[in-house]
Short mmCIF file of C-alpha atoms in Angstrom, two decimals:
data_model
loop_
_atom_site.label_atom_id
_atom_site.label_comp_id
_atom_site.label_asym_id
_atom_site.label_seq_id
_atom_site.Cartn_x
_atom_site.Cartn_y
_atom_site.Cartn_z
CA MET B 1 -2.69 106.76 -21.19
CA THR B 2 -0.87 108.05 -24.25
CA ASP B 3 -2.22 106.67 -27.48
CA PRO B 4 0.21 104.34 -29.26
CA ARG B 5 1.99 105.44 -32.41
CA LEU B 6 0.41 103.48 -35.26
CA ALA B 7 1.87 102.41 -38.59
CA PHE B 8 -0.26 101.06 -41.44
CA VAL B 9 0.91 98.44 -43.94
CA ALA B 10 -1.04 96.63 -46.69
CA ASN B 11 -0.57 93.55 -48.85
CA GLY B 12 -0.87 95.38 -52.17
CA THR B 13 -4.35 94.25 -53.23
CA ASP B 14 -6.86 96.85 -54.34
CA LYS B 15 -9.12 96.55 -51.29
CA ALA B 16 -6.19 96.54 -48.86
CA ASP B 17 -4.60 99.57 -50.52
CA ALA B 18 -7.93 101.42 -50.49
CA ALA B 19 -8.28 100.77 -46.76
CA LEU B 20 -4.67 101.89 -46.26
CA ASP B 21 -5.37 105.24 -47.95
CA ARG B 22 -8.49 105.84 -45.87
CA LEU B 23 -6.77 104.99 -42.57
CA LYS B 24 -3.78 107.23 -43.29
CA LYS B 25 -6.12 110.14 -43.96
CA ARG B 26 -8.14 109.47 -40.83
CA TYR B 27 -5.53 108.61 -38.18
CA SER B 28 -2.11 109.90 -37.18
CA HIS B 29 0.59 107.47 -38.25
CA VAL B 30 4.36 106.96 -38.37
CA ALA B 31 6.75 104.74 -40.29
CA PRO B 32 6.71 101.06 -39.25
CA GLU B 33 10.22 101.43 -37.80
CA GLU B 34 8.95 104.07 -35.36
CA ALA B 35 5.59 102.51 -34.47
CA ASP B 36 4.41 101.12 -31.15
CA ILE B 37 1.85 99.01 -33.00
CA ILE B 38 1.64 98.04 -36.66
CA VAL B 39 -1.79 97.66 -38.26
CA ALA B 40 -1.56 95.06 -41.04
CA LEU B 41 -4.21 95.05 -43.78
CA GLY B 42 -4.47 91.77 -45.67
CA GLY B 43 -4.87 88.07 -44.97
CA ASP B 44 -3.09 85.46 -42.90
CA GLY B 45 -0.19 85.24 -45.33
CA PHE B 46 0.43 88.97 -45.03
CA MET B 47 0.24 88.72 -41.24
CA LEU B 48 3.05 86.14 -41.36
CA GLU B 49 5.07 88.41 -43.67
CA THR B 50 4.59 91.37 -41.33
CA LEU B 51 5.60 89.36 -38.26
CA HIS B 52 8.72 88.10 -40.04
CA ALA B 53 9.61 91.59 -41.24
CA HIS B 54 9.57 92.99 -37.69
CA LEU B 55 11.00 90.04 -35.75
CA GLU B 56 13.94 91.99 -34.35
CA ARG B 57 11.79 94.73 -32.80
CA GLY B 58 9.03 92.43 -31.61
CA VAL B 59 6.47 95.19 -32.19
CA PRO B 60 2.84 94.06 -31.69
CA ILE B 61 0.83 93.52 -34.88
CA TYR B 62 -2.90 94.25 -35.09
CA GLY B 63 -4.32 92.71 -38.24
CA MET B 64 -7.51 93.66 -40.06
CA ASN B 65 -8.82 91.22 -42.61
CA ARG B 66 -8.57 92.45 -46.18
CA GLY B 67 -7.71 88.98 -47.47
CA THR B 68 -9.57 85.67 -47.65
CA VAL B 69 -9.64 83.51 -44.51
CA GLY B 70 -8.19 85.95 -41.99
CA PHE B 71 -7.85 83.50 -39.10
CA LEU B 72 -5.03 85.60 -37.63
CA MET B 73 -6.81 88.87 -38.38
CA ASN B 74 -9.45 91.01 -36.72
CA GLN B 75 -12.64 92.06 -38.44
CA HIS B 76 -12.18 94.98 -40.82
CA ASP B 77 -13.74 98.07 -39.22
CA GLU B 78 -12.13 101.48 -39.58
CA ASP B 79 -14.19 103.19 -36.86
CA GLY B 80 -12.76 103.63 -33.37
CA LEU B 81 -9.44 102.07 -34.33
CA VAL B 82 -7.36 103.67 -31.58
CA GLU B 83 -9.81 102.47 -28.92
CA ARG B 84 -9.86 98.98 -30.41
CA VAL B 85 -6.07 98.78 -30.40
CA ASN B 86 -5.88 100.05 -26.82
CA ASN B 87 -8.39 97.41 -25.68
CA ALA B 88 -6.91 94.55 -27.69
CA ARG B 89 -5.61 91.40 -26.02
CA LYS B 90 -2.06 90.31 -26.71
CA ALA B 91 -1.17 86.76 -27.80
CA THR B 92 2.54 86.01 -27.51
CA LEU B 93 3.86 83.25 -29.75
CA HIS B 94 7.24 81.56 -30.14
CA PRO B 95 8.25 80.46 -33.63
CA LEU B 96 9.80 77.20 -34.73
CA ARG B 97 13.46 77.34 -35.66
CA MET B 98 14.40 75.12 -38.59
CA THR B 99 17.97 74.09 -39.36
CA ALA B 100 18.32 72.34 -42.71
CA GLN B 101 21.43 70.73 -44.19
CA THR B 102 21.48 70.23 -47.95
CA MET B 103 23.10 67.50 -50.01
CA GLU B 104 25.74 70.06 -51.01
CA GLY B 105 26.72 70.53 -47.36
CA GLN B 106 25.14 73.95 -46.85
CA CYS B 107 23.37 74.77 -43.58
CA HIS B 108 20.32 77.05 -43.55
CA ASN B 109 18.34 78.51 -40.64
CA ALA B 110 14.81 79.89 -40.79
CA LEU B 111 11.91 80.70 -38.48
CA ALA B 112 8.33 79.48 -38.86
CA ILE B 113 5.33 80.97 -37.11
CA ASN B 114 2.85 78.43 -38.53
CA GLU B 115 4.72 75.30 -39.53
CA VAL B 116 7.80 73.60 -40.91
CA SER B 117 6.97 71.19 -43.72
CA LEU B 118 9.05 68.62 -45.60
CA LEU B 119 7.77 67.75 -49.06
CA ARG B 120 8.85 65.37 -51.79
CA GLU B 121 10.29 67.09 -54.87
CA SER B 122 9.66 64.36 -57.46
CA ARG B 123 7.25 61.58 -58.40
CA GLN B 124 9.00 59.36 -55.86
CA ALA B 125 7.62 59.34 -52.32
CA ALA B 126 9.86 60.70 -49.60
CA LYS B 127 11.50 58.33 -47.11
CA LEU B 128 12.18 59.89 -43.72
CA LYS B 129 13.73 58.76 -40.45
CA ILE B 130 12.35 60.54 -37.37
CA LYS B 131 14.18 61.24 -34.11
CA ILE B 132 12.78 63.01 -31.05
CA ASP B 133 15.38 64.39 -28.62
CA ASP B 134 18.01 62.19 -30.34
CA VAL B 135 15.93 59.03 -29.82
CA GLU B 136 14.88 57.28 -33.03
CA ARG B 137 11.09 56.97 -33.04
CA MET B 138 10.45 55.90 -36.63
CA GLU B 139 12.98 54.10 -38.78
CA GLU B 140 11.22 54.82 -42.05
CA LEU B 141 8.18 56.91 -42.97
CA ILE B 142 7.18 56.70 -46.64
CA CYS B 143 5.02 59.70 -47.47
CA ASP B 144 4.46 62.82 -49.55
CA GLY B 145 5.82 64.85 -46.62
CA ILE B 146 5.43 65.79 -42.99
CA ILE B 147 4.47 68.90 -40.99
CA VAL B 148 5.55 70.24 -37.62
CA ALA B 149 2.98 72.84 -36.57
CA THR B 150 2.71 75.34 -33.72
CA PRO B 151 -0.66 75.75 -31.97
CA ALA B 152 -1.23 78.96 -33.98
CA GLY B 153 -0.43 77.08 -37.20
CA SER B 154 -2.35 73.93 -36.31
CA THR B 155 -5.50 75.30 -38.00
CA ALA B 156 -3.69 76.00 -41.28
CA TYR B 157 -1.80 73.48 -43.45
CA ASN B 158 -1.72 71.03 -40.54
CA LEU B 159 -5.53 70.91 -40.36
CA SER B 160 -5.78 70.45 -44.13
CA ALA B 161 -3.53 67.38 -43.76
CA HIS B 162 -5.95 66.02 -41.12
CA GLY B 163 -3.72 66.97 -38.22
CA PRO B 164 -5.08 67.94 -34.78
CA ILE B 165 -6.07 71.43 -33.73
CA VAL B 166 -3.90 72.42 -30.75
CA PRO B 167 -5.17 74.92 -28.14
CA ILE B 168 -2.92 77.96 -27.94
CA ARG B 169 -1.91 77.34 -24.31
CA ALA B 170 -1.39 73.59 -24.67
CA ALA B 171 2.45 73.80 -24.93
CA LEU B 172 2.38 71.16 -27.67
CA LEU B 173 3.62 70.72 -31.22
CA ALA B 174 1.71 68.73 -33.83
CA VAL B 175 3.65 66.34 -36.08
CA THR B 176 1.44 65.34 -39.00
CA PRO B 177 2.30 63.10 -41.98
CA ILE B 178 1.12 64.05 -45.46
CA SER B 179 -0.34 61.07 -47.36
CA ALA B 180 1.56 58.44 -45.38
CA PHE B 181 2.00 55.18 -47.34
CA ARG B 182 4.03 53.25 -44.75
CA PRO B 183 3.17 52.96 -41.93
CA ARG B 184 -0.28 53.50 -43.41
CA ARG B 185 -2.17 53.88 -40.14
CA TRP B 186 0.20 56.40 -38.53
CA ARG B 187 -1.67 59.65 -38.01
CA GLY B 188 1.15 61.64 -36.42
CA ALA B 189 2.01 62.70 -32.88
CA LEU B 190 1.55 65.43 -30.30
CA LEU B 191 4.82 66.36 -28.63
CA PRO B 192 5.77 68.72 -25.80
CA ASN B 193 6.95 72.07 -27.12
CA THR B 194 10.36 71.41 -25.54
CA ALA B 195 11.00 68.54 -27.99
CA ARG B 196 13.71 68.71 -30.63
CA ILE B 197 12.52 66.94 -33.75
CA SER B 198 14.98 65.65 -36.37
CA PHE B 199 14.32 64.25 -39.82
CA GLU B 200 16.85 62.36 -41.92
CA VAL B 201 16.05 61.98 -45.61
CA VAL B 202 16.69 58.39 -46.68
CA ASN B 203 18.28 58.26 -50.15
CA PRO B 204 17.98 62.01 -50.88
CA VAL B 205 19.48 61.66 -54.37
CA LYS B 206 16.79 59.29 -55.61
CA ARG B 207 14.05 60.75 -53.43
CA PRO B 208 14.76 64.51 -53.10
CA VAL B 209 12.97 66.49 -50.41
CA SER B 210 12.49 70.22 -49.73
CA ALA B 211 12.00 71.86 -46.33
CA THR B 212 9.89 74.99 -45.85
CA ALA B 213 9.58 77.24 -42.79
CA ASP B 214 6.43 79.27 -43.50
CA TYR B 215 7.52 80.66 -46.87
CA THR B 216 11.30 80.06 -46.74
CA GLU B 217 12.02 76.98 -48.86
CA ILE B 218 15.27 75.00 -48.87
CA ARG B 219 15.65 72.45 -51.68
CA ASP B 220 17.45 69.10 -51.68
CA VAL B 221 17.80 68.66 -47.93
CA LYS B 222 19.29 65.62 -46.22
CA GLU B 223 18.75 66.52 -42.55
CA VAL B 224 16.30 68.90 -40.87
CA SER B 225 15.92 69.75 -37.19
CA VAL B 226 13.04 71.70 -35.66
CA TYR B 227 12.42 73.15 -32.21
CA GLU B 228 10.44 75.97 -30.62
CA ASP B 229 12.67 79.00 -30.11
CA THR B 230 11.53 80.55 -26.82
CA THR B 231 14.10 83.35 -27.15
CA VAL B 232 11.96 84.96 -29.88
CA ASP B 233 8.66 86.62 -28.92
CA LEU B 234 5.96 87.46 -31.48
CA HIS B 235 3.02 89.59 -30.40
CA LEU B 236 -0.39 89.60 -32.09
CA LEU B 237 -3.28 91.80 -30.95
CA PHE B 238 -6.90 90.66 -31.04
CA ASP B 239 -10.23 92.25 -30.16
CA PRO B 240 -11.36 90.84 -26.77
CA GLU B 241 -14.42 89.10 -28.25
CA HIS B 242 -12.33 87.36 -30.92
CA SER B 243 -9.13 86.29 -29.13
CA LEU B 244 -6.82 83.78 -30.82
CA GLU B 245 -7.46 81.29 -28.01
CA GLU B 246 -11.22 81.52 -28.57
CA ARG B 247 -10.85 81.14 -32.34
CA ILE B 248 -8.84 77.94 -31.97
CA VAL B 249 -11.38 76.48 -29.56
CA LYS B 250 -14.25 77.46 -31.87
CA GLU B 251 -12.50 75.91 -34.89
CA GLN B 252 -12.73 72.47 -33.24
CA PHE B 253 -16.52 72.58 -33.36
CA ILE B 254 -16.89 73.59 -37.00
CA VAL B 255 -18.28 70.74 -39.11
#
């Protein structure tokens, strides 16, 4: 089997850049646009940036942790890299597609690998109306915000907001309120990944809300729709002993 053409990219921190220099001296490499596999050096945020940057090609990304948490990354080890990449297991993800309409009438589209979040912009709590597949499910949610998370993103912001961890093969989306005031006992919902979720901002002038797909933020929205876009494939590579599926299962038993 011919070894894959590797490209190395780093997040710009000192330890990531130092690893980048060592790897380029040690292994043959090409530009990211020509690579079969991209090796990303950084943390989870940089993994998301790298995936977004190469969406059109769909090139597999093998991450090595030179950041903080590194949930989406493999352990940093510069020995035997070609063999590790060849033996890695592929996890294919589909991002969320967010369509947001602003109070000025503009329409914005963005993709989210982890989550789409709606957040209040002022001291006033947000008021949201929720529809699932065009059926109204909640007339009014008063909250700081709300999250729609993919299984891969369920261990990130969603988990911090006390949302559920979703196994990678569960074909579900997590909908999690952030500091819900009314209804106070609502803890969110698990929906099939075929669902189309719509949010209407009630009184957006008095209670402005922003919508964010990973790191793309749209201010002053009045309507937001979210669904899983199965036409877009994202490929992450993991060492067999630390697959993404295993990490998500393991995360549920951490106390």
